[in-house]
Short mmCIF file of C-alpha atoms in Angstrom, two decimals:
data_model
loop_
_atom_site.label_atom_id
_atom_site.label_comp_id
_atom_site.label_asym_id
_atom_site.label_seq_id
_atom_site.Cartn_x
_atom_site.Cartn_y
_atom_site.Cartn_z
CA ASP O 1 58.96 107.86 43.70
CA ALA O 2 60.79 108.69 46.90
CA MET O 3 64.48 109.10 46.10
CA VAL O 4 66.01 109.93 49.49
CA ILE O 5 64.22 108.41 52.44
CA GLN O 6 64.85 109.20 56.08
CA ASN O 7 63.57 107.24 59.02
CA PRO O 8 62.15 108.01 61.41
CA ARG O 9 60.68 111.44 60.61
CA TYR O 10 60.56 112.26 64.32
CA GLN O 11 62.79 110.82 66.99
CA VAL O 12 62.62 111.43 70.71
CA THR O 13 65.53 110.32 72.84
CA GLN O 14 66.75 110.88 76.36
CA PHE O 15 69.78 112.86 77.33
CA GLY O 16 72.81 110.60 76.93
CA LYS O 17 70.93 107.72 75.26
CA PRO O 18 72.48 106.69 71.94
CA VAL O 19 70.33 107.20 68.89
CA THR O 20 70.64 106.21 65.23
CA LEU O 21 69.05 107.98 62.29
CA SER O 22 68.87 106.28 58.93
CA CYS O 23 68.91 107.39 55.33
CA SER O 24 68.46 105.42 52.13
CA GLN O 25 68.57 106.44 48.50
CA THR O 26 67.35 104.96 45.23
CA LEU O 27 69.45 107.26 43.04
CA ASN O 28 72.63 105.17 43.14
CA HIS O 29 74.59 108.31 43.92
CA ASN O 30 78.22 108.14 44.97
CA VAL O 31 77.98 110.80 47.65
CA MET O 32 75.84 110.92 50.78
CA TYR O 33 75.83 113.83 53.21
CA TRP O 34 74.54 114.49 56.70
CA TYR O 35 73.56 118.01 57.71
CA GLN O 36 72.38 119.41 61.02
CA GLN O 37 69.88 122.27 60.87
CA LYS O 38 68.77 124.16 63.95
CA SER O 39 65.75 126.42 64.00
CA SER O 40 66.00 129.39 61.60
CA GLN O 41 69.59 128.49 60.71
CA ALA O 42 71.36 127.27 57.63
CA PRO O 43 72.02 123.54 57.23
CA LYS O 44 75.47 122.73 58.58
CA LEU O 45 77.44 119.90 57.04
CA LEU O 46 78.54 117.25 59.54
CA PHE O 47 80.25 114.79 57.19
CA HIS O 48 79.95 113.09 53.85
CA TYR O 49 80.82 109.80 52.20
CA TYR O 50 82.23 109.58 48.71
CA ASP O 51 81.55 105.93 48.04
CA LYS O 52 83.21 104.30 51.07
CA ASP O 53 85.51 107.21 51.84
CA PHE O 54 84.42 109.07 54.96
CA ASN O 55 85.06 112.80 55.22
CA ASN O 56 84.49 114.52 58.53
CA GLU O 57 84.11 118.28 58.82
CA ALA O 58 86.70 119.75 61.15
CA ASP O 59 84.17 121.15 63.61
CA THR O 60 81.88 118.11 63.80
CA PRO O 61 81.85 116.87 67.42
CA ASP O 62 83.20 113.39 68.15
CA ASN O 63 79.76 112.57 69.52
CA PHE O 64 78.57 112.23 65.91
CA GLN O 65 79.54 109.17 63.91
CA SER O 66 78.40 107.74 60.61
CA ARG O 67 78.29 104.41 58.81
CA ARG O 68 77.69 103.59 55.17
CA PRO O 69 77.36 99.79 54.82
CA ASN O 70 76.49 99.99 51.12
CA THR O 71 75.71 102.48 48.36
CA SER O 72 72.06 102.82 49.35
CA PHE O 73 72.22 103.29 53.09
CA CYS O 74 73.87 105.71 55.45
CA PHE O 75 73.43 106.05 59.21
CA LEU O 76 74.02 108.88 61.65
CA ASP O 77 74.89 107.74 65.18
CA ILE O 78 74.78 110.18 68.06
CA ARG O 79 76.59 108.44 70.88
CA SER O 80 75.50 110.60 73.81
CA PRO O 81 72.91 113.16 72.75
CA GLY O 82 72.87 116.43 74.61
CA LEU O 83 70.13 119.03 74.72
CA GLY O 84 72.09 121.06 72.18
CA ASP O 85 71.83 118.25 69.64
CA ALA O 86 68.10 118.73 69.23
CA ALA O 87 67.72 119.72 65.59
CA MET O 88 66.56 118.63 62.17
CA TYR O 89 68.98 116.17 60.58
CA LEU O 90 69.02 116.19 56.82
CA CYS O 91 70.45 113.52 54.56
CA ALA O 92 71.37 114.41 51.00
CA THR O 93 72.94 112.71 48.00
CA SER O 94 74.69 113.79 44.83
CA SER O 95 76.34 111.99 41.97
CA GLU O 96 79.60 113.85 42.56
CA VAL O 97 80.73 116.20 45.29
CA TRP O 98 80.11 119.89 45.67
CA THR O 99 79.51 121.09 42.11
CA GLU O 100 76.43 118.98 41.58
CA THR O 101 72.83 119.25 42.67
CA GLN O 102 72.13 117.70 46.05
CA TYR O 103 68.93 115.74 46.62
CA PHE O 104 67.59 115.96 50.15
CA GLY O 105 65.45 113.66 52.20
CA PRO O 106 62.55 115.02 54.28
CA GLY O 107 64.67 115.15 57.42
CA THR O 108 64.46 113.64 60.88
CA ARG O 109 63.56 115.98 63.71
CA LEU O 110 65.37 114.95 66.86
CA LEU O 111 64.10 115.92 70.29
CA VAL O 112 66.30 115.31 73.33
CA LEU O 113 64.57 115.15 76.70
CA SER S 1 82.83 132.00 58.19
CA GLN S 2 79.61 131.88 56.21
CA GLN S 3 80.00 131.93 52.48
CA GLY S 4 76.51 132.99 51.43
CA GLU S 5 74.27 135.61 53.00
CA GLU S 6 70.68 136.11 51.85
CA ASP S 7 68.85 139.38 51.92
CA PRO S 8 66.23 140.13 53.09
CA GLN S 9 65.88 137.70 56.00
CA ALA S 10 62.09 137.81 55.65
CA LEU S 11 59.76 138.92 52.87
CA SER S 12 55.95 139.18 52.89
CA ILE S 13 54.04 139.75 49.67
CA GLN S 14 50.59 139.23 48.15
CA GLU S 15 49.76 136.55 45.61
CA GLY S 16 50.56 137.68 42.10
CA GLU S 17 53.40 139.95 43.15
CA ASN S 18 57.03 139.25 42.32
CA ALA S 19 59.52 138.27 45.01
CA THR S 20 63.22 139.05 44.79
CA MET S 21 65.84 137.57 47.08
CA ASN S 22 69.52 138.34 47.03
CA CYS S 23 72.59 136.36 47.98
CA SER S 24 76.09 137.67 48.52
CA TYR S 25 79.18 135.53 48.94
CA LYS S 26 82.81 136.05 49.77
CA THR S 27 85.13 133.90 47.67
CA SER S 28 85.35 132.76 44.07
CA ILE S 29 82.90 129.99 43.22
CA ASN S 30 82.36 127.21 40.68
CA ASN S 31 78.61 127.50 40.87
CA LEU S 32 75.77 128.84 42.98
CA GLN S 33 72.61 126.95 43.75
CA TRP S 34 69.21 127.97 45.12
CA TYR S 35 67.13 125.64 47.27
CA ARG S 36 63.65 125.90 48.75
CA GLN S 37 62.60 124.49 52.11
CA ASN S 38 59.01 124.20 53.20
CA SER S 39 58.47 124.35 56.95
CA GLY S 40 59.74 121.22 58.67
CA ARG S 41 60.82 119.55 55.43
CA GLY S 42 63.97 118.84 53.48
CA LEU S 43 65.47 121.13 50.89
CA VAL S 44 64.43 121.03 47.25
CA HIS S 45 66.86 122.08 44.55
CA LEU S 46 65.55 124.91 42.38
CA ILE S 47 68.30 125.99 40.06
CA LEU S 48 72.07 125.85 39.59
CA ILE S 49 73.99 128.61 37.84
CA ARG S 50 77.63 128.18 36.94
CA SER S 51 80.24 130.86 37.38
CA ASN S 52 80.44 131.50 33.62
CA GLU S 53 76.68 132.05 33.34
CA ARG S 54 74.93 135.34 34.01
CA GLU S 55 71.25 134.44 33.95
CA LYS S 56 69.14 131.33 34.07
CA HIS S 57 65.39 130.70 33.91
CA SER S 58 63.23 127.86 35.12
CA GLY S 59 59.48 128.34 34.90
CA ARG S 60 58.60 131.32 37.11
CA LEU S 61 62.15 131.48 38.48
CA ARG S 62 64.87 133.75 37.20
CA VAL S 63 68.36 133.67 38.68
CA THR S 64 71.13 136.12 37.94
CA LEU S 65 74.78 135.90 38.89
CA ASP S 66 77.26 138.76 39.04
CA THR S 67 80.67 137.34 39.85
CA SER S 68 82.27 140.79 39.89
CA LYS S 69 79.99 141.77 42.76
CA LYS S 70 79.91 138.27 44.22
CA SER S 71 76.14 138.31 44.30
CA SER S 72 73.11 136.48 42.94
CA SER S 73 69.42 137.16 42.89
CA LEU S 74 66.40 134.87 42.73
CA LEU S 75 63.23 136.31 41.24
CA ILE S 76 59.92 134.49 41.60
CA THR S 77 57.32 135.99 39.30
CA ALA S 78 53.56 135.91 39.84
CA SER S 79 53.97 134.38 43.28
CA ARG S 80 51.48 131.90 44.73
CA ALA S 81 50.62 130.92 48.28
CA ALA S 82 52.41 127.62 47.61
CA ASP S 83 55.68 129.56 47.17
CA THR S 84 55.66 130.26 50.92
CA ALA S 85 58.92 128.72 52.13
CA SER S 86 62.49 129.50 53.07
CA TYR S 87 64.93 130.00 50.22
CA PHE S 88 68.64 129.30 50.56
CA CYS S 89 71.56 130.00 48.33
CA ALA S 90 74.48 127.59 48.44
CA THR S 91 77.94 128.09 47.08
CA ASP S 92 81.02 125.98 46.61
CA ALA S 93 84.35 127.75 46.71
CA SER S 94 86.37 127.13 43.60
CA GLN S 95 89.07 125.30 45.53
CA ALA S 96 88.81 121.54 45.17
CA GLY S 97 87.39 119.71 48.14
CA THR S 98 85.47 122.62 49.58
CA ALA S 99 82.03 121.92 51.00
CA LEU S 100 78.80 123.39 49.70
CA ILE S 101 77.94 126.16 52.15
CA PHE S 102 74.40 127.36 52.71
CA GLY S 103 73.36 130.86 53.66
CA LYS S 104 70.89 131.56 56.46
CA GLY S 105 68.01 131.87 54.03
CA THR S 106 65.15 134.21 53.20
CA THR S 107 61.74 133.35 54.59
CA LEU S 108 59.07 134.19 52.02
CA SER S 109 55.43 134.49 52.99
CA VAL S 110 52.85 134.82 50.22
CA SER S 111 49.34 135.65 51.32
CA SER S 112 46.21 135.20 49.25
#
């Protein structure tokens, strides 16, 4: 009954080597979010899609991009990962923005060597 | 600046005891949500309380909201070892288009 699926669960990449994380949902929700969470910190919103409309947070580095080819899938692209990008990346969905419950995937832990 | 701040940062209790976590926030909100995160996993939604509500229950969970003090509390009664996790409050400012902002969380450890 998985509702928000993230692949892979663990990703190891090299410094500067592009990496893509994927998220899919079976909830048919309008909104998909990507969060970055570093150790012992709060999840930090990177961006979200409302349907096909992309909304970038002001302090999200240009190194982070996202694609949403259809309702079910959303991708996080890190163009040139740095050591500081090592973190847990969480995908979440909701039927509408902000005032609704968000459903999270299990996360992808990214390690940058 | 961070919207929600949980207190305490860490809490250790024995099974069967109650656990209380507090969250304070800075601006007016539409609602406040509590999430749980087991180590190395995603967040799980626990409960949502709207700004016009004062108390809400779900199983062993009781959430209160005091908008005059801009604070909320999460009470877990008769705790179990499986309740060991980090607990986050998340708020959305009442202005339209404002992101859901998570606090730093309270790490709860329940020992048997």
